[in-house]
One Martini backbone bead per residue (centre of mass of N, CA, C, O) as a GRO file, in nm:
protein
  504
    1LEU     BB    1  -1.313   1.674   1.398
    2GLY     BB    2  -1.491   1.941   1.396
    3ASN     BB    3  -1.476   1.994   1.064
    4LEU     BB    4  -1.660   1.742   1.035
    5VAL     BB    5  -1.918   1.685   0.770
    6VAL     BB    6  -2.172   1.450   0.728
    7LEU     BB    7  -2.371   1.342   0.447
    8TYR     BB    8  -2.658   1.136   0.475
    9ASP     BB    9  -2.819   0.949   0.233
   10SER     BB   10  -3.153   0.837   0.307
   11ASN     BB   11  -3.339   0.630   0.067
   12GLY     BB   12  -3.388   0.299   0.114
   13ILE     BB   13  -3.195   0.211  -0.137
   14GLN     BB   14  -3.096  -0.073  -0.332
   15ILE     BB   15  -3.040  -0.276  -0.582
   16ASP     BB   16  -3.245  -0.505  -0.469
   17GLY     BB   17  -3.396  -0.259  -0.300
   18SER     BB   18  -3.461  -0.252  -0.004
   19THR     BB   19  -3.276  -0.204   0.285
   20ASN     BB   20  -3.444  -0.408   0.466
   21LEU     BB   21  -3.312  -0.671   0.345
   22GLY     BB   22  -2.998  -0.576   0.492
   23PHE     BB   23  -3.098  -0.303   0.676
   24THR     BB   24  -3.173  -0.203   1.035
   25GLU     BB   25  -3.010   0.015   1.137
   26ASP     BB   26  -2.921   0.288   1.356
   27VAL     BB   27  -2.707   0.521   1.246
   28LEU     BB   28  -2.712   0.743   1.463
   29LYS     BB   29  -2.674   0.562   1.707
   30ARG     BB   30  -2.395   0.467   1.622
   31TYR     BB   31  -2.252   0.747   1.610
   32GLU     BB   32  -2.321   0.826   1.898
   33SER     BB   33  -2.138   0.589   2.017
   34TYR     BB   34  -1.880   0.734   1.894
   35GLY     BB   35  -1.927   1.064   1.955
   36TRP     BB   36  -2.115   1.206   1.785
   37HIS     BB   37  -2.283   1.442   1.610
   38THR     BB   38  -2.646   1.459   1.558
   39LEU     BB   39  -2.861   1.482   1.267
   40GLU     BB   40  -3.188   1.572   1.103
   41VAL     BB   41  -3.359   1.541   0.782
   42ALA     BB   42  -3.680   1.454   0.675
   43ASP     BB   43  -3.691   1.660   0.395
   44GLY     BB   44  -3.471   1.642   0.139
   45ASP     BB   45  -3.647   1.726  -0.106
   46ASN     BB   46  -3.744   2.040   0.015
   47ASP     BB   47  -3.571   2.120   0.295
   48LEU     BB   48  -3.332   2.361   0.255
   49VAL     BB   49  -3.350   2.513   0.517
   50GLY     BB   50  -3.299   2.276   0.707
   51LEU     BB   51  -3.029   2.191   0.584
   52THR     BB   52  -2.881   2.457   0.636
   53ARG     BB   53  -2.921   2.461   0.938
   54ALA     BB   54  -2.776   2.191   1.002
   55ILE     BB   55  -2.499   2.270   0.892
   56GLU     BB   56  -2.447   2.513   1.075
   57THR     BB   57  -2.468   2.353   1.339
   58ALA     BB   58  -2.242   2.160   1.283
   59LYS     BB   59  -2.014   2.381   1.244
   60ALA     BB   60  -2.040   2.479   1.554
   61VAL     BB   61  -1.917   2.208   1.619
   62LYS     BB   62  -1.578   2.153   1.756
   63ASN     BB   63  -1.548   1.864   1.949
   64LYS     BB   64  -1.691   1.712   1.694
   65PRO     BB   65  -1.829   1.523   1.478
   66SER     BB   66  -2.073   1.528   1.202
   67ILE     BB   67  -2.404   1.399   1.133
   68ILE     BB   68  -2.644   1.394   0.855
   69LYS     BB   69  -2.964   1.285   0.818
   70ILE     BB   70  -3.113   1.253   0.483
   71THR     BB   71  -3.428   1.218   0.373
   72THR     BB   72  -3.491   1.057   0.062
   73THR     BB   73  -3.582   1.041  -0.288
   74ILE     BB   74  -3.521   0.841  -0.523
   75GLY     BB   75  -3.585   0.994  -0.814
   76TYR     BB   76  -3.724   1.263  -0.778
   77GLY     BB   77  -4.001   1.276  -1.013
   78ALA     BB   78  -4.005   1.009  -1.108
   79ALA     BB   79  -4.178   0.730  -1.192
   80LYS     BB   80  -3.957   0.543  -1.008
   81ALA     BB   81  -3.961   0.656  -0.743
   82GLY     BB   82  -3.845   0.489  -0.474
   83SER     BB   83  -3.659   0.290  -0.650
   84ALA     BB   84  -3.443   0.062  -0.813
   85GLY     BB   85  -3.504   0.176  -1.109
   86VAL     BB   86  -3.307   0.441  -1.048
   87HIS     BB   87  -3.008   0.350  -0.975
   88GLY     BB   88  -2.893   0.217  -1.289
   89ALA     BB   89  -3.098   0.355  -1.479
   90PRO     BB   90  -3.258   0.492  -1.712
   91LEU     BB   91  -3.542   0.703  -1.717
   92GLY     BB   92  -3.631   0.829  -1.969
   93ALA     BB   93  -3.792   1.056  -2.150
   94ASP     BB   94  -4.057   1.101  -1.984
   95SER     BB   95  -3.936   1.112  -1.704
   96LEU     BB   96  -3.729   1.341  -1.755
   97ALA     BB   97  -3.938   1.554  -1.827
   98ALA     BB   98  -4.083   1.557  -1.549
   99VAL     BB   99  -3.837   1.652  -1.388
  100LYS     BB  100  -3.795   1.918  -1.531
  101LYS     BB  101  -4.067   2.044  -1.466
  102LEU     BB  102  -4.053   2.029  -1.158
  103PHE     BB  103  -3.777   2.231  -1.172
  104GLY     BB  104  -3.821   2.444  -1.434
  105PHE     BB  105  -3.765   2.317  -1.696
  106ASN     BB  106  -3.701   2.254  -2.026
  107ALA     BB  107  -3.800   1.957  -2.171
  108ASP     BB  108  -3.661   2.015  -2.468
  109GLN     BB  109  -3.398   2.055  -2.334
  110LYS     BB  110  -3.038   1.990  -2.369
  111PHE     BB  111  -2.762   2.057  -2.218
  112VAL     BB  112  -2.864   2.297  -2.008
  113VAL     BB  113  -2.739   2.601  -1.859
  114PRO     BB  114  -2.828   2.835  -1.675
  115GLU     BB  115  -2.725   3.163  -1.638
  116ASP     BB  116  -2.745   3.176  -1.320
  117VAL     BB  117  -2.547   2.949  -1.269
  118TYR     BB  118  -2.308   3.079  -1.394
  119LYS     BB  119  -2.304   3.328  -1.214
  120TYR     BB  120  -2.270   3.198  -0.946
  121TYR     BB  121  -1.997   3.042  -1.012
  122GLY     BB  122  -1.845   3.298  -1.080
  123GLU     BB  123  -1.861   3.418  -0.796
  124ARG     BB  124  -1.729   3.186  -0.649
  125ALA     BB  125  -1.457   3.212  -0.795
  126ALA     BB  126  -1.392   3.500  -0.696
  127GLN     BB  127  -1.393   3.425  -0.393
  128GLY     BB  128  -1.172   3.214  -0.413
  129ALA     BB  129  -0.957   3.401  -0.523
  130GLN     BB  130  -0.945   3.588  -0.280
  131THR     BB  131  -0.880   3.369  -0.064
  132GLU     BB  132  -0.610   3.297  -0.197
  133LYS     BB  133  -0.483   3.575  -0.170
  134VAL     BB  134  -0.480   3.593   0.132
  135TRP     BB  135  -0.324   3.342   0.185
  136ASN     BB  136  -0.059   3.419   0.013
  137GLU     BB  137  -0.003   3.665   0.197
  138LEU     BB  138   0.027   3.510   0.464
  139LEU     BB  139   0.260   3.331   0.363
  140ALA     BB  140   0.457   3.556   0.305
  141LYS     BB  141   0.471   3.660   0.603
  142TYR     BB  142   0.567   3.393   0.721
  143ALA     BB  143   0.842   3.384   0.566
  144GLN     BB  144   0.953   3.639   0.711
  145VAL     BB  145   0.921   3.536   1.013
  146HIS     BB  146   0.942   3.199   0.916
  147PRO     BB  147   1.164   3.066   0.708
  148LYS     BB  148   1.200   2.772   0.804
  149LEU     BB  149   0.900   2.687   0.831
  150HIS     BB  150   0.824   2.759   0.537
  151ALA     BB  151   1.027   2.563   0.397
  152GLU     BB  152   0.905   2.309   0.527
  153LEU     BB  153   0.617   2.335   0.429
  154SER     BB  154   0.677   2.352   0.120
  155ARG     BB  155   0.816   2.082   0.099
  156ARG     BB  156   0.574   1.910   0.186
  157LEU     BB  157   0.362   2.017  -0.029
  158GLU     BB  158   0.552   1.934  -0.277
  159GLY     BB  159   0.694   1.645  -0.209
  160ARG     BB  160   0.980   1.691  -0.076
  161LEU     BB  161   1.257   1.562   0.029
  162PRO     BB  162   1.511   1.564   0.222
  163GLU     BB  163   1.818   1.622   0.238
  164GLY     BB  164   1.991   1.319   0.267
  165TRP     BB  165   1.799   1.073   0.350
  166GLU     BB  166   1.945   0.818   0.240
  167ASP     BB  167   2.204   0.835   0.441
  168VAL     BB  168   2.054   0.697   0.706
  169LEU     BB  169   2.087   0.433   0.577
  170PRO     BB  170   2.198   0.124   0.615
  171ARG     BB  171   2.485  -0.071   0.582
  172TYR     BB  172   2.606  -0.410   0.474
  173SER     BB  173   2.785  -0.691   0.568
  174PRO     BB  174   2.869  -1.040   0.611
  175SER     BB  175   2.970  -0.979   0.917
  176ASP     BB  176   2.704  -0.927   0.996
  177LYS     BB  177   2.429  -0.984   1.161
  178ALA     BB  178   2.174  -1.183   1.178
  179LEU     BB  179   1.846  -1.086   1.058
  180ALA     BB  180   1.546  -0.979   1.052
  181THR     BB  181   1.374  -0.779   0.829
  182ARG     BB  182   1.199  -0.644   1.057
  183LYS     BB  183   1.447  -0.538   1.211
  184LEU     BB  184   1.571  -0.380   0.984
  185SER     BB  185   1.324  -0.202   0.944
  186GLU     BB  186   1.332  -0.067   1.218
  187THR     BB  187   1.593   0.085   1.164
  188ALA     BB  188   1.515   0.234   0.908
  189LEU     BB  189   1.260   0.377   1.021
  190SER     BB  190   1.396   0.530   1.250
  191ALA     BB  191   1.586   0.699   1.071
  192LEU     BB  192   1.354   0.823   0.891
  193ALA     BB  193   1.184   0.960   1.116
  194ALA     BB  194   1.410   1.168   1.190
  195LYS     BB  195   1.440   1.294   0.887
  196ILE     BB  196   1.105   1.246   0.823
  197PRO     BB  197   0.846   1.423   0.964
  198GLU     BB  198   0.605   1.312   0.761
  199LEU     BB  199   0.630   1.036   0.875
  200MET     BB  200   0.328   0.830   0.909
  201GLY     BB  201   0.202   0.572   1.141
  202GLY     BB  202   0.118   0.203   1.168
  203SER     BB  203  -0.079  -0.052   1.338
  204ALA     BB  204  -0.290  -0.354   1.348
  205ASP     BB  205  -0.217  -0.465   1.644
  206LEU     BB  206   0.130  -0.526   1.575
  207THR     BB  207   0.382  -0.368   1.683
  208GLY     BB  208   0.563  -0.598   1.817
  209SER     BB  209   0.584  -0.752   1.530
  210ASN     BB  210   0.644  -0.519   1.316
  211LEU     BB  211   0.835  -0.286   1.420
  212THR     BB  212   0.716   0.049   1.389
  213ARG     BB  213   0.814   0.170   1.663
  214TRP     BB  214   0.991   0.408   1.766
  215LYS     BB  215   1.135   0.514   2.056
  216ASP     BB  216   1.031   0.842   2.034
  217ALA     BB  217   0.751   0.788   1.991
  218VAL     BB  218   0.418   0.942   1.938
  219ASP     BB  219   0.110   0.932   1.988
  220PHE     BB  220  -0.205   0.973   1.819
  221GLN     BB  221  -0.375   1.165   2.065
  222PRO     BB  222  -0.551   1.261   2.302
  223GLU     BB  223  -0.458   1.425   2.588
  224SER     BB  224  -0.682   1.302   2.776
  225THR     BB  225  -0.565   1.006   2.770
  226GLU     BB  226  -0.241   0.998   2.816
  227LEU     BB  227  -0.122   0.857   2.517
  228GLY     BB  228  -0.085   1.153   2.382
  229ASN     BB  229  -0.082   1.352   2.077
  230TYR     BB  230  -0.124   1.568   1.794
  231ALA     BB  231   0.205   1.539   1.737
  232GLY     BB  232   0.187   1.263   1.671
  233ARG     BB  233   0.292   0.968   1.446
  234TYR     BB  234   0.145   0.725   1.594
  235LEU     BB  235  -0.077   0.472   1.493
  236ARG     BB  236  -0.377   0.308   1.624
  237PHE     BB  237  -0.576   0.092   1.424
  238GLY     BB  238  -0.624  -0.177   1.497
  239VAL     BB  239  -0.850  -0.428   1.381
  240ARG     BB  240  -0.829  -0.242   1.066
  241GLU     BB  241  -0.721  -0.293   0.771
  242HIS     BB  242  -0.905  -0.136   0.586
  243GLY     BB  243  -0.908   0.136   0.738
  244MET     BB  244  -0.613   0.177   0.726
  245ALA     BB  245  -0.574   0.199   0.417
  246ALA     BB  246  -0.775   0.431   0.388
  247ILE     BB  247  -0.621   0.636   0.562
  248GLY     BB  248  -0.367   0.636   0.395
  249ASN     BB  249  -0.507   0.748   0.143
  250GLY     BB  250  -0.599   1.018   0.265
  251MET     BB  251  -0.317   1.118   0.349
  252ALA     BB  252  -0.187   1.114   0.064
  253ALA     BB  253  -0.408   1.297  -0.080
  254TYR     BB  254  -0.369   1.548   0.100
  255GLY     BB  255  -0.084   1.580   0.208
  256GLY     BB  256   0.228   1.633   0.380
  257VAL     BB  257   0.224   1.317   0.407
  258ILE     BB  258   0.367   0.985   0.492
  259PRO     BB  259   0.224   0.677   0.482
  260PHE     BB  260   0.212   0.399   0.718
  261THR     BB  261   0.150   0.046   0.727
  262SER     BB  262   0.052  -0.254   0.939
  263THR     BB  263   0.113  -0.617   0.910
  264PHE     BB  264   0.045  -0.897   0.798
  265LEU     BB  265   0.058  -1.016   0.487
  266ASN     BB  266  -0.210  -1.182   0.486
  267PHE     BB  267  -0.385  -0.924   0.592
  268ILE     BB  268  -0.403  -0.760   0.326
  269SER     BB  269  -0.664  -0.894   0.226
  270TYR     BB  270  -0.852  -0.711   0.420
  271ALA     BB  271  -0.738  -0.440   0.238
  272ALA     BB  272  -0.777  -0.475  -0.072
  273GLY     BB  273  -0.983  -0.249  -0.153
  274ALA     BB  274  -0.785  -0.008  -0.045
  275SER     BB  275  -0.501  -0.091  -0.159
  276ARG     BB  276  -0.591  -0.088  -0.461
  277LEU     BB  277  -0.644   0.229  -0.450
  278SER     BB  278  -0.358   0.317  -0.425
  279ALA     BB  279  -0.287   0.235  -0.716
  280LEU     BB  280  -0.518   0.367  -0.875
  281SER     BB  281  -0.449   0.670  -0.731
  282LYS     BB  282  -0.137   0.717  -0.693
  283LEU     BB  283  -0.026   0.634  -0.394
  284ARG     BB  284   0.194   0.690  -0.118
  285VAL     BB  285   0.203   0.384   0.032
  286LEU     BB  286   0.326   0.202   0.314
  287TYR     BB  287   0.358  -0.155   0.330
  288ILE     BB  288   0.433  -0.324   0.635
  289MET     BB  289   0.498  -0.657   0.597
  290THR     BB  290   0.491  -0.938   0.802
  291HIS     BB  291   0.515  -1.249   0.803
  292ASP     BB  292   0.588  -1.382   0.477
  293SER     BB  293   0.562  -1.693   0.565
  294ILE     BB  294   0.637  -2.004   0.688
  295GLY     BB  295   0.850  -1.862   0.875
  296LEU     BB  296   0.641  -1.813   1.121
  297GLY     BB  297   0.514  -2.103   1.177
  298GLU     BB  298   0.274  -2.199   1.413
  299ASP     BB  299   0.031  -2.034   1.309
  300GLY     BB  300  -0.007  -2.113   1.023
  301PRO     BB  301  -0.225  -2.104   0.740
  302THR     BB  302  -0.388  -1.852   0.840
  303HIS     BB  303  -0.096  -1.678   0.830
  304GLN     BB  304   0.019  -1.799   0.564
  305PRO     BB  305   0.138  -1.691   0.279
  306ILE     BB  306   0.085  -1.772  -0.074
  307GLU     BB  307  -0.097  -1.582  -0.291
  308THR     BB  308  -0.048  -1.280  -0.208
  309MET     BB  309   0.196  -1.194  -0.393
  310ALA     BB  310   0.053  -1.260  -0.660
  311MET     BB  311  -0.168  -1.042  -0.626
  312LEU     BB  312   0.019  -0.796  -0.606
  313ARG     BB  313   0.175  -0.844  -0.869
  314ALA     BB  314  -0.108  -0.814  -1.042
  315THR     BB  315  -0.115  -0.530  -0.947
  316PRO     BB  316  -0.122  -0.227  -1.063
  317ASN     BB  317   0.132  -0.008  -0.945
  318TYR     BB  318   0.311  -0.199  -0.785
  319LEU     BB  319   0.549  -0.240  -0.514
  320ASN     BB  320   0.729  -0.553  -0.450
  321PHE     BB  321   0.900  -0.661  -0.157
  322ARG     BB  322   1.180  -0.914  -0.092
  323PRO     BB  323   1.408  -0.891   0.123
  324ALA     BB  324   1.732  -1.053   0.208
  325ASP     BB  325   1.855  -0.795   0.345
  326GLY     BB  326   1.973  -0.488   0.456
  327ASN     BB  327   2.027  -0.362   0.177
  328GLU     BB  328   1.734  -0.432   0.067
  329VAL     BB  329   1.578  -0.276   0.273
  330SER     BB  330   1.694   0.006   0.208
  331ALA     BB  331   1.603  -0.004  -0.097
  332ALA     BB  332   1.299  -0.028  -0.038
  333TYR     BB  333   1.271   0.250   0.097
  334ILE     BB  334   1.380   0.427  -0.128
  335SER     BB  335   1.181   0.343  -0.350
  336ALA     BB  336   0.910   0.401  -0.197
  337LEU     BB  337   0.983   0.714  -0.169
  338GLN     BB  338   1.048   0.792  -0.466
  339HIS     BB  339   0.744   0.683  -0.526
  340SER     BB  340   0.484   0.908  -0.550
  341ASP     BB  341   0.275   0.716  -0.757
  342ARG     BB  342   0.312   0.448  -0.557
  343PRO     BB  343   0.281   0.164  -0.388
  344SER     BB  344   0.419  -0.031  -0.113
  345VAL     BB  345   0.560  -0.357  -0.035
  346LEU     BB  346   0.708  -0.487   0.264
  347SER     BB  347   0.840  -0.810   0.282
  348LEU     BB  348   0.882  -0.961   0.607
  349THR     BB  349   1.064  -1.138   0.843
  350ARG     BB  350   1.097  -1.332   1.131
  351GLN     BB  351   1.348  -1.455   1.051
  352ASN     BB  352   1.673  -1.500   1.022
  353LEU     BB  353   1.931  -1.332   0.812
  354PRO     BB  354   2.182  -1.307   0.613
  355GLN     BB  355   2.448  -1.127   0.503
  356LEU     BB  356   2.530  -1.077   0.180
  357GLU     BB  357   2.721  -1.168  -0.082
  358GLY     BB  358   2.683  -0.884  -0.316
  359SER     BB  359   2.521  -0.688  -0.186
  360SER     BB  360   2.320  -0.386  -0.258
  361ILE     BB  361   2.152  -0.100  -0.291
  362GLU     BB  362   2.203  -0.040  -0.598
  363GLN     BB  363   2.116  -0.316  -0.702
  364ALA     BB  364   1.834  -0.341  -0.571
  365LEU     BB  365   1.707  -0.092  -0.736
  366LYS     BB  366   1.663  -0.300  -0.990
  367GLY     BB  367   1.516  -0.577  -0.856
  368GLY     BB  368   1.768  -0.726  -1.003
  369TYR     BB  369   2.064  -0.945  -0.951
  370SER     BB  370   2.390  -1.045  -0.951
  371LEU     BB  371   2.542  -1.188  -0.685
  372GLN     BB  372   2.664  -1.496  -0.750
  373THR     BB  373   2.928  -1.725  -0.841
  374TYR     BB  374   2.954  -2.082  -0.860
  375GLY     BB  375   3.235  -2.198  -0.957
  376SER     BB  376   3.489  -2.277  -1.238
  377GLY     BB  377   3.337  -2.247  -1.486
  378SER     BB  378   3.303  -2.086  -1.806
  379LYS     BB  379   3.015  -2.213  -1.777
  380LEU     BB  380   2.695  -2.210  -1.730
  381ASP     BB  381   2.442  -2.444  -1.575
  382LEU     BB  382   2.297  -2.232  -1.372
  383LEU     BB  383   2.002  -2.054  -1.245
  384ILE     BB  384   1.924  -1.876  -0.927
  385ALA     BB  385   1.631  -1.746  -0.802
  386GLY     BB  386   1.569  -1.514  -0.536
  387THR     BB  387   1.374  -1.435  -0.237
  388GLY     BB  388   1.440  -1.326   0.050
  389SER     BB  389   1.469  -1.602   0.248
  390GLU     BB  390   1.569  -1.776  -0.025
  391THR     BB  391   1.845  -1.665  -0.108
  392SER     BB  392   2.027  -1.806   0.094
  393ILE     BB  393   1.941  -2.097  -0.003
  394ALA     BB  394   2.042  -2.063  -0.291
  395VAL     BB  395   2.333  -2.031  -0.212
  396ASP     BB  396   2.365  -2.313  -0.074
  397ALA     BB  397   2.292  -2.471  -0.325
  398ALA     BB  398   2.521  -2.366  -0.508
  399LYS     BB  399   2.748  -2.486  -0.338
  400LEU     BB  400   2.664  -2.784  -0.368
  401LEU     BB  401   2.697  -2.782  -0.680
  402ALA     BB  402   2.995  -2.690  -0.694
  403GLU     BB  403   3.102  -2.958  -0.557
  404GLN     BB  404   2.976  -3.116  -0.836
  405GLY     BB  405   3.092  -2.909  -1.083
  406LEU     BB  406   2.921  -2.667  -1.097
  407THR     BB  407   2.786  -2.363  -1.247
  408VAL     BB  408   2.638  -2.095  -1.034
  409LYS     BB  409   2.392  -1.851  -1.051
  410VAL     BB  410   2.290  -1.591  -0.832
  411VAL     BB  411   1.971  -1.435  -0.802
  412SER     BB  412   1.832  -1.131  -0.696
  413MET     BB  413   1.461  -1.056  -0.647
  414PRO     BB  414   1.304  -0.811  -0.464
  415CYS     BB  415   1.173  -0.663  -0.750
  416LEU     BB  416   0.991  -0.721  -1.030
  417GLU     BB  417   0.903  -0.445  -1.130
  418LEU     BB  418   1.190  -0.313  -1.137
  419PHE     BB  419   1.306  -0.525  -1.330
  420SER     BB  420   1.100  -0.488  -1.572
  421ALA     BB  421   1.209  -0.173  -1.615
  422GLN     BB  422   1.445  -0.248  -1.741
  423SER     BB  423   1.663  -0.318  -1.964
  424ASP     BB  424   1.720  -0.560  -2.188
  425GLU     BB  425   2.020  -0.587  -2.141
  426TYR     BB  426   2.008  -0.621  -1.831
  427ARG     BB  427   1.822  -0.870  -1.817
  428HIS     BB  428   2.007  -1.053  -1.984
  429SER     BB  429   2.249  -1.040  -1.784
  430VAL     BB  430   2.090  -1.185  -1.562
  431LEU     BB  431   1.895  -1.365  -1.740
  432THR     BB  432   2.060  -1.598  -1.896
  433PRO     BB  433   2.064  -1.698  -2.193
  434GLY     BB  434   2.080  -2.060  -2.220
  435VAL     BB  435   2.008  -2.103  -1.909
  436PRO     BB  436   1.908  -2.279  -1.674
  437SER     BB  437   1.616  -2.214  -1.458
  438ILE     BB  438   1.546  -2.114  -1.107
  439SER     BB  439   1.319  -2.076  -0.839
  440VAL     BB  440   1.299  -1.941  -0.486
  441GLU     BB  441   0.982  -1.960  -0.303
  442ALA     BB  442   0.761  -1.941  -0.016
  443LEU     BB  443   0.546  -1.950  -0.255
  444SER     BB  444   0.377  -1.905  -0.517
  445THR     BB  445   0.448  -1.982  -0.865
  446PHE     BB  446   0.302  -1.766  -0.966
  447GLY     BB  447   0.469  -1.593  -1.248
  448TRP     BB  448   0.766  -1.724  -1.286
  449HIS     BB  449   0.770  -1.825  -1.589
  450LYS     BB  450   0.876  -1.558  -1.704
  451TYR     BB  451   1.180  -1.605  -1.566
  452VAL     BB  452   1.169  -1.925  -1.553
  453HIS     BB  453   1.165  -2.267  -1.607
  454CYS     BB  454   1.166  -2.352  -1.267
  455PRO     BB  455   0.964  -2.333  -1.010
  456ILE     BB  456   1.003  -2.294  -0.656
  457GLY     BB  457   0.746  -2.388  -0.408
  458ILE     BB  458   0.398  -2.310  -0.297
  459ASP     BB  459   0.071  -2.474  -0.393
  460THR     BB  460  -0.020  -2.479  -0.102
  461PHE     BB  461  -0.084  -2.486   0.203
  462GLY     BB  462   0.034  -2.475   0.488
  463ALA     BB  463   0.180  -2.510   0.827
  464SER     BB  464   0.231  -2.633   1.151
  465GLY     BB  465   0.557  -2.524   1.275
  466PRO     BB  466   0.866  -2.525   1.274
  467TYR     BB  467   1.032  -2.360   1.022
  468LEU     BB  468   1.251  -2.575   0.949
  469GLU     BB  469   1.042  -2.806   0.905
  470LEU     BB  470   0.877  -2.659   0.679
  471TYR     BB  471   1.112  -2.646   0.475
  472GLU     BB  472   1.143  -2.947   0.454
  473LEU     BB  473   0.858  -3.026   0.371
  474PHE     BB  474   0.871  -2.816   0.114
  475GLY     BB  475   1.155  -2.834  -0.024
  476LEU     BB  476   1.355  -2.559   0.098
  477THR     BB  477   1.627  -2.673   0.081
  478PRO     BB  478   1.939  -2.708  -0.041
  479GLU     BB  479   1.925  -3.013  -0.092
  480ALA     BB  480   1.649  -3.019  -0.244
  481ILE     BB  481   1.725  -2.814  -0.464
  482ALA     BB  482   1.978  -2.953  -0.576
  483LYS     BB  483   1.826  -3.213  -0.676
  484LYS     BB  484   1.643  -3.064  -0.876
  485ALA     BB  485   1.862  -2.927  -1.040
  486LEU     BB  486   1.993  -3.164  -1.162
  487LYS     BB  487   1.752  -3.251  -1.332
  488ILE     BB  488   1.736  -2.997  -1.500
  489VAL     BB  489   2.020  -3.005  -1.629
  490ASP     BB  490   1.985  -3.294  -1.755
  491TYR     BB  491   1.749  -3.220  -1.939
  492TYR     BB  492   1.908  -2.973  -2.097
  493LYS     BB  493   2.121  -3.163  -2.244
  494SER     BB  494   1.874  -3.268  -2.465
  495THR     BB  495   1.739  -2.977  -2.445
  496PRO     BB  496   1.643  -2.685  -2.542
  497VAL     BB  497   1.674  -2.370  -2.425
  498PRO     BB  498   1.449  -2.154  -2.360
  499THR     BB  499   1.319  -1.844  -2.436
  500LEU     BB  500   1.197  -1.604  -2.247
  501ALA     BB  501   0.904  -1.396  -2.206
  502LEU     BB  502   1.023  -1.073  -2.108
  503GLU     BB  503   0.944  -0.829  -2.288
  504PHE     BB  504   1.174  -0.741  -2.511
   0.00000   0.00000   0.00000
C-alpha cells in the first residue's frame, strides 16, 4: 500500500459543534500504531507549499501507506468560519461575498469559472490523453509479446467471465448424500475458484464455519509473515464485518476482481451500512452467509437470524438466496456471478439437507418453481412454499397431507427477487390462483403475505438448544405444519380464496 496517500482534513468541527464533544484521540498516533507513515500540515488554510511538500514526501515512501493530517478552518473566510454553522447550512449572500473577495473573485458574479482555470484543466486533459496514449501503445506491445496474458487481462478488465465457467458447478440427484448447504457451497466455491481466477475473498474470522477456503488457496499476506503472499486470493478479514463489506465494495468498484465475503447470516447486520452500499452502488459482491436460522442450534438467539432476511429482501437491488439443496446452491452461484450490477446473499445452513426430487439448476434460476405435487386428486387442495432448510420439511408435510386424501403442491422459492422478475404467466403457473397457500420459513413471516395466504415462521427471537428440538418448539415440523394446513384448507372450504396482489 505504498501508493496510498490519505489526506485527513482536521477542522475540529462536527454537526453538534466541536469534535472535542465526542472525539479526543490522537489520529496520527493511532495510524502510527497501525504502521503507517504520518505527516502533518499545521496551516492547511494558507500553506499550499507545505501541503505540496508533504504530498511529495508521502509519495516517496513506498513501503507503507501515508496519512497527512491537514489542520484547516471550516468555512475559511466566512462569517461563521470555524463553527458548526457552516457545516450544513448556506453561507448567506454577505458571507459568500466576503469569501469571494478573500480569494480574489468578483463578489457580484455568480457561477463564473475564470478563464485560467479552464486553461489549466484543458492542459491537464491533454496530458491525460497523452498518458493514456502511451498506456494503450504499451498494452498493444504486451498483446504481441504475451497474447494469452493480454487476453486474460482484457477479459477481467471488461468483466467477462471465462468460457464454460458454469459447467464446473455440480448437479445433484435425490440419491446423493444429504449435506449442509454451507458444505455444498464449499464444493461449488472450490470449483469456481479454480475456473475464475479473479474470484477473491474470505471470511470475518469464521473460515472453519463458513467453509470458504478451498484446499489449495493461498492467503493474501506479505511474504515476510510466512503466512501467504500477494499472489494469494484468500483474505483474512478478522472480526470486522463492516470493514469486510467495505473492502468488498472497493474491490468490486475497482474492477478486475470479483470479491466474496463471509460470516454468519445474523452478523451481516454489523455490515449493513457497507453492504447496503453494495446494492446502492450496483456492485457485484457475494455475501456467503452461513448458520442461517435456528438450525444453527445451541448458539442461541444472539446468533440466530429472525428479521435479517426480511431486512435484506426489503433492500433494493439485492438478490437473496436460501437454497434448499445442491442444485439450488449451484444456481445461486450462477445467478450471483451473472448479475454484475447487484450484490447477492447466499444464506446457507449448518444442518444437513436432502437432495430434493424435482429440483434443478435451471428451475432454481427462476427464483421459484413447482417442485412436486403429492396426492392423486385432479384439483389442488393446498400449495406449500418453502425456502432453504424448510423446503424439505414442506415436502414431508405434503406427504402427510396426501396420506389424508389431500392433493398438495410444493413450491421451492430460493430467491424471491428472481421469482418476482418472472412473467405474470409463469408466476401464476407456480403460485396457482384459487388454491389456499402457506409458506414455511424458519425466519420472520414479514413480507410473505404478498405470496401466500398464511405464512408460517418465527416472529419472536429464537432459543438455545439442539436444532431438532428448536424446530419442534417453534412448530416447524412436518406434523405441526400439516395440522395447521388442515385448518387452513377447512377455512377456505367456506370462504372464497383471495387472489394475492403479486404485482401482476
